[in-house]
Amino acid sequence: MKNKVKEERLQQEISQTEFAEKLSVSRQTIHAIETSKYVPTTILALKIAKLLDKKVEELFLLEKGD
Amino acid sequence: MKSRFLFPARFKRVGLWMAPFGFIVWTIIQQGIVDIKLQEVKTIFLATSFFSFLIGMVLLVLSKEKIEDEYTQRVRLESYQFAALFQFFVLLCLTMLVVFFENRFGRIVFEQIPVFLILLFWFVYFIRFNGILYFSKSFRKQYEK
């Protein structure tokens, strides 16, 4: 699964640290999500979408092998 | 998801001091670098330092991170699994060593296997867990303010 979290975050000029604080997760988690090393839970994905003011399906995209 | 079986994060700092301190003192006395003539005193020091090391290790590996979130819990679970697999592999190798090379070296290894394997599990877990969370190359490269 790929995602556009980093793109959208940078567009809104939010740092990784700030982003993590607002979501109450660690910066390592944000980094892991942005580098597609970790797929967040539904709750976290919804929180990310809400914070970036986007829909979940706009941020997280299914790939062929998923 | 709440972690019910982990110590609070502040205990990690205690473990960070206890484990290496206990190990160093135990090694120094065990190897005879510091010679203690009284056997009872030596035993007390050895026991205290070894327990300090053990308890320190438990605090290090079973304490929460400052921010304990879903990713941390996943890395924690995978680290337990990796450590268990690694421990099993080492056990297989050591058992083969004892069975096929039935000499003095093999017997000494066999007697120390249980303690060694327990400590190996925690050591491998600690290295993998912290390595992934704090020292991964891609994490350091892409650190942003």
Short mmCIF file of C-alpha atoms in Angstrom, two decimals:
data_model
loop_
_atom_site.label_atom_id
_atom_site.label_comp_id
_atom_site.label_asym_id
_atom_site.label_seq_id
_atom_site.Cartn_x
_atom_site.Cartn_y
_atom_site.Cartn_z
CA MET A 1 0.00 0.00 0.00
CA LYS A 2 1.32 3.43 -0.82
CA ASN A 3 0.28 6.72 0.68
CA LYS A 4 0.45 10.45 0.12
CA VAL A 5 0.79 11.40 3.76
CA LYS A 6 4.21 13.00 3.38
CA GLU A 7 3.16 14.94 0.28
CA GLU A 8 0.09 16.37 1.97
CA ARG A 9 1.92 17.08 5.21
CA LEU A 10 4.65 19.02 3.41
CA GLN A 11 2.07 20.90 1.37
CA GLN A 12 0.49 22.08 4.58
CA GLU A 13 3.93 22.89 5.98
CA ILE A 14 3.64 20.70 9.02
CA SER A 15 6.83 19.20 10.43
CA GLN A 16 7.05 15.53 11.25
CA THR A 17 7.43 16.32 14.94
CA GLU A 18 4.42 18.60 15.01
CA PHE A 19 2.40 16.10 13.02
CA ALA A 20 3.29 13.33 15.46
CA GLU A 21 2.40 15.47 18.47
CA LYS A 22 -1.01 16.33 17.08
CA LEU A 23 -1.73 12.66 16.46
CA SER A 24 -0.29 11.57 19.85
CA VAL A 25 2.12 9.15 18.23
CA SER A 26 5.91 9.04 18.01
CA ARG A 27 7.88 10.58 15.18
CA GLN A 28 9.15 7.08 14.34
CA THR A 29 5.56 6.07 13.62
CA ILE A 30 5.02 8.96 11.21
CA HIS A 31 8.28 8.19 9.48
CA ALA A 32 7.37 4.50 9.19
CA ILE A 33 3.97 5.40 7.69
CA GLU A 34 5.43 7.89 5.22
CA THR A 35 8.06 5.42 4.02
CA SER A 36 5.36 2.72 3.66
CA LYS A 37 7.09 0.52 6.24
CA TYR A 38 3.96 0.51 8.39
CA VAL A 39 0.25 0.55 7.60
CA PRO A 40 -1.60 2.44 10.34
CA THR A 41 -4.68 1.14 12.09
CA THR A 42 -8.07 2.41 10.97
CA ILE A 43 -8.26 4.82 13.88
CA LEU A 44 -4.88 6.37 13.16
CA ALA A 45 -5.61 6.55 9.41
CA LEU A 46 -8.86 8.38 10.17
CA LYS A 47 -7.07 10.77 12.52
CA ILE A 48 -4.42 11.49 9.87
CA ALA A 49 -7.10 12.14 7.25
CA LYS A 50 -8.97 14.46 9.60
CA LEU A 51 -5.82 16.39 10.46
CA LEU A 52 -4.89 16.82 6.79
CA ASP A 53 -8.49 17.55 5.86
CA LYS A 54 -8.54 14.79 3.26
CA LYS A 55 -10.43 11.55 2.81
CA VAL A 56 -8.70 8.33 3.87
CA GLU A 57 -8.93 6.90 0.35
CA GLU A 58 -7.22 10.02 -1.02
CA LEU A 59 -4.28 9.48 1.28
CA PHE A 60 -3.94 5.68 1.29
CA LEU A 61 -3.93 3.82 -2.03
CA LEU A 62 -4.18 0.09 -2.58
CA GLU A 63 -1.56 -1.46 -4.80
CA LYS A 64 -1.85 -4.50 -7.05
CA GLY A 65 -0.35 -6.98 -4.60
CA ASP A 66 -2.47 -5.86 -1.62
CA MET B 1 -4.36 -1.05 22.59
CA LYS B 2 -3.00 -0.77 26.13
CA SER B 3 0.16 -2.56 27.24
CA ARG B 4 -0.79 -4.27 30.47
CA PHE B 5 2.47 -6.03 31.15
CA LEU B 6 5.01 -3.24 30.73
CA PHE B 7 6.63 -1.10 33.39
CA PRO B 8 6.24 2.68 33.15
CA ALA B 9 8.78 4.44 30.91
CA ARG B 10 10.75 5.88 33.83
CA PHE B 11 11.94 2.38 34.80
CA LYS B 12 13.93 2.12 31.58
CA ARG B 13 16.43 4.64 32.89
CA VAL B 14 16.90 2.56 36.03
CA GLY B 15 17.56 -0.51 33.90
CA LEU B 16 20.04 1.44 31.78
CA TRP B 17 22.23 1.83 34.86
CA MET B 18 21.54 -1.44 36.66
CA ALA B 19 22.19 -3.86 33.79
CA PRO B 20 25.65 -2.72 32.65
CA PHE B 21 26.78 -1.92 36.20
CA GLY B 22 25.73 -5.38 37.41
CA PHE B 23 27.35 -7.07 34.44
CA ILE B 24 30.65 -5.22 34.82
CA VAL B 25 30.89 -5.89 38.56
CA TRP B 26 29.98 -9.55 38.07
CA THR B 27 32.60 -9.95 35.32
CA ILE B 28 35.30 -8.21 37.32
CA ILE B 29 34.76 -10.44 40.35
CA GLN B 30 34.15 -13.64 38.37
CA GLN B 31 37.30 -13.20 36.31
CA GLY B 32 39.34 -12.46 39.43
CA ILE B 33 40.34 -8.96 38.32
CA VAL B 34 39.40 -7.82 41.81
CA ASP B 35 40.34 -10.47 44.28
CA ILE B 36 38.02 -10.87 47.27
CA LYS B 37 39.49 -13.22 49.82
CA LEU B 38 36.40 -13.86 51.97
CA GLN B 39 34.25 -16.40 50.15
CA GLU B 40 30.96 -15.21 51.73
CA VAL B 41 31.62 -11.59 50.73
CA LYS B 42 32.56 -12.70 47.23
CA THR B 43 29.35 -14.72 46.95
CA ILE B 44 27.26 -11.77 48.11
CA PHE B 45 28.90 -9.46 45.56
CA LEU B 46 28.49 -12.00 42.76
CA ALA B 47 24.85 -12.65 43.59
CA THR B 48 24.01 -8.97 44.01
CA SER B 49 25.69 -7.94 40.77
CA PHE B 50 24.13 -10.79 38.82
CA PHE B 51 20.65 -9.97 40.12
CA SER B 52 21.28 -6.31 39.37
CA PHE B 53 22.11 -7.30 35.80
CA LEU B 54 19.04 -9.52 35.50
CA ILE B 55 16.63 -6.99 36.97
CA GLY B 56 18.22 -4.23 34.91
CA MET B 57 17.69 -6.26 31.74
CA VAL B 58 14.06 -6.92 32.64
CA LEU B 59 13.47 -3.21 33.25
CA LEU B 60 15.20 -2.32 29.98
CA VAL B 61 13.21 -4.67 27.80
CA LEU B 62 9.87 -4.62 29.60
CA SER B 63 9.45 -0.86 30.07
CA LYS B 64 7.25 1.28 27.89
CA GLU B 65 8.71 3.80 25.49
CA LYS B 66 8.10 7.50 26.18
CA ILE B 67 5.42 7.37 23.52
CA GLU B 68 3.99 3.88 23.37
CA ASP B 69 1.91 3.75 20.22
CA GLU B 70 0.74 1.13 17.73
CA TYR B 71 3.97 1.12 15.72
CA THR B 72 6.08 0.67 18.84
CA GLN B 73 3.89 -2.25 19.87
CA ARG B 74 4.28 -3.87 16.47
CA VAL B 75 8.06 -3.53 16.57
CA ARG B 76 7.98 -4.91 20.12
CA LEU B 77 5.98 -7.98 19.05
CA GLU B 78 8.20 -8.63 16.02
CA SER B 79 11.31 -8.25 18.17
CA TYR B 80 9.99 -10.91 20.58
CA GLN B 81 9.35 -13.23 17.64
CA PHE B 82 12.77 -12.57 16.12
CA ALA B 83 14.52 -13.12 19.46
CA ALA B 84 12.62 -16.40 19.98
CA LEU B 85 13.59 -17.66 16.51
CA PHE B 86 17.20 -16.65 16.99
CA GLN B 87 17.31 -18.30 20.39
CA PHE B 88 15.88 -21.51 18.93
CA PHE B 89 18.47 -21.51 16.15
CA VAL B 90 21.31 -21.07 18.66
CA LEU B 91 19.84 -23.84 20.82
CA LEU B 92 19.85 -26.19 17.83
CA CYS B 93 23.47 -25.35 17.05
CA LEU B 94 24.60 -25.77 20.65
CA THR B 95 22.74 -29.06 21.02
CA MET B 96 24.41 -30.38 17.86
CA LEU B 97 27.75 -29.25 19.23
CA VAL B 98 27.18 -31.26 22.39
CA VAL B 99 25.77 -34.34 20.64
CA PHE B 100 28.31 -34.60 17.82
CA PHE B 101 31.36 -33.26 19.56
CA GLU B 102 31.17 -35.07 22.84
CA ASN B 103 34.30 -33.65 24.37
CA ARG B 104 35.10 -31.42 27.34
CA PHE B 105 34.17 -28.24 25.48
CA GLY B 106 30.75 -29.63 24.55
CA ARG B 107 29.95 -30.61 28.16
CA ILE B 108 30.88 -27.18 29.52
CA VAL B 109 28.69 -25.49 26.90
CA PHE B 110 25.74 -27.76 27.70
CA GLU B 111 25.81 -26.90 31.39
CA GLN B 112 25.66 -23.19 30.69
CA ILE B 113 23.12 -23.34 27.87
CA PRO B 114 19.92 -22.51 29.81
CA VAL B 115 21.22 -19.29 31.39
CA PHE B 116 22.97 -18.28 28.18
CA LEU B 117 19.83 -18.78 26.11
CA ILE B 118 17.63 -16.76 28.46
CA LEU B 119 20.06 -13.87 28.40
CA LEU B 120 20.54 -14.22 24.63
CA PHE B 121 16.78 -13.84 24.10
CA TRP B 122 16.63 -10.53 25.97
CA PHE B 123 19.84 -9.26 24.43
CA VAL B 124 18.70 -9.97 20.85
CA TYR B 125 15.27 -8.48 21.59
CA PHE B 126 16.83 -5.31 23.01
CA ILE B 127 19.19 -4.85 20.04
CA ARG B 128 16.50 -5.40 17.41
CA PHE B 129 13.80 -3.32 19.12
CA ASN B 130 16.00 -0.28 19.70
CA GLY B 131 17.81 -0.73 16.40
CA ILE B 132 14.61 -0.50 14.43
CA LEU B 133 13.12 2.35 16.45
CA TYR B 134 16.15 4.57 16.83
CA PHE B 135 18.97 3.58 14.54
CA SER B 136 17.50 2.65 11.16
CA LYS B 137 19.42 4.32 8.32
CA SER B 138 16.37 5.55 6.48
CA PHE B 139 15.05 7.09 9.69
CA ARG B 140 18.22 9.04 10.30
CA LYS B 141 18.48 10.16 6.66
CA GLN B 142 14.97 11.47 6.47
CA TYR B 143 14.83 13.20 9.82
CA GLU B 144 13.07 16.46 9.41
CA LYS B 145 12.52 19.31 11.81
#
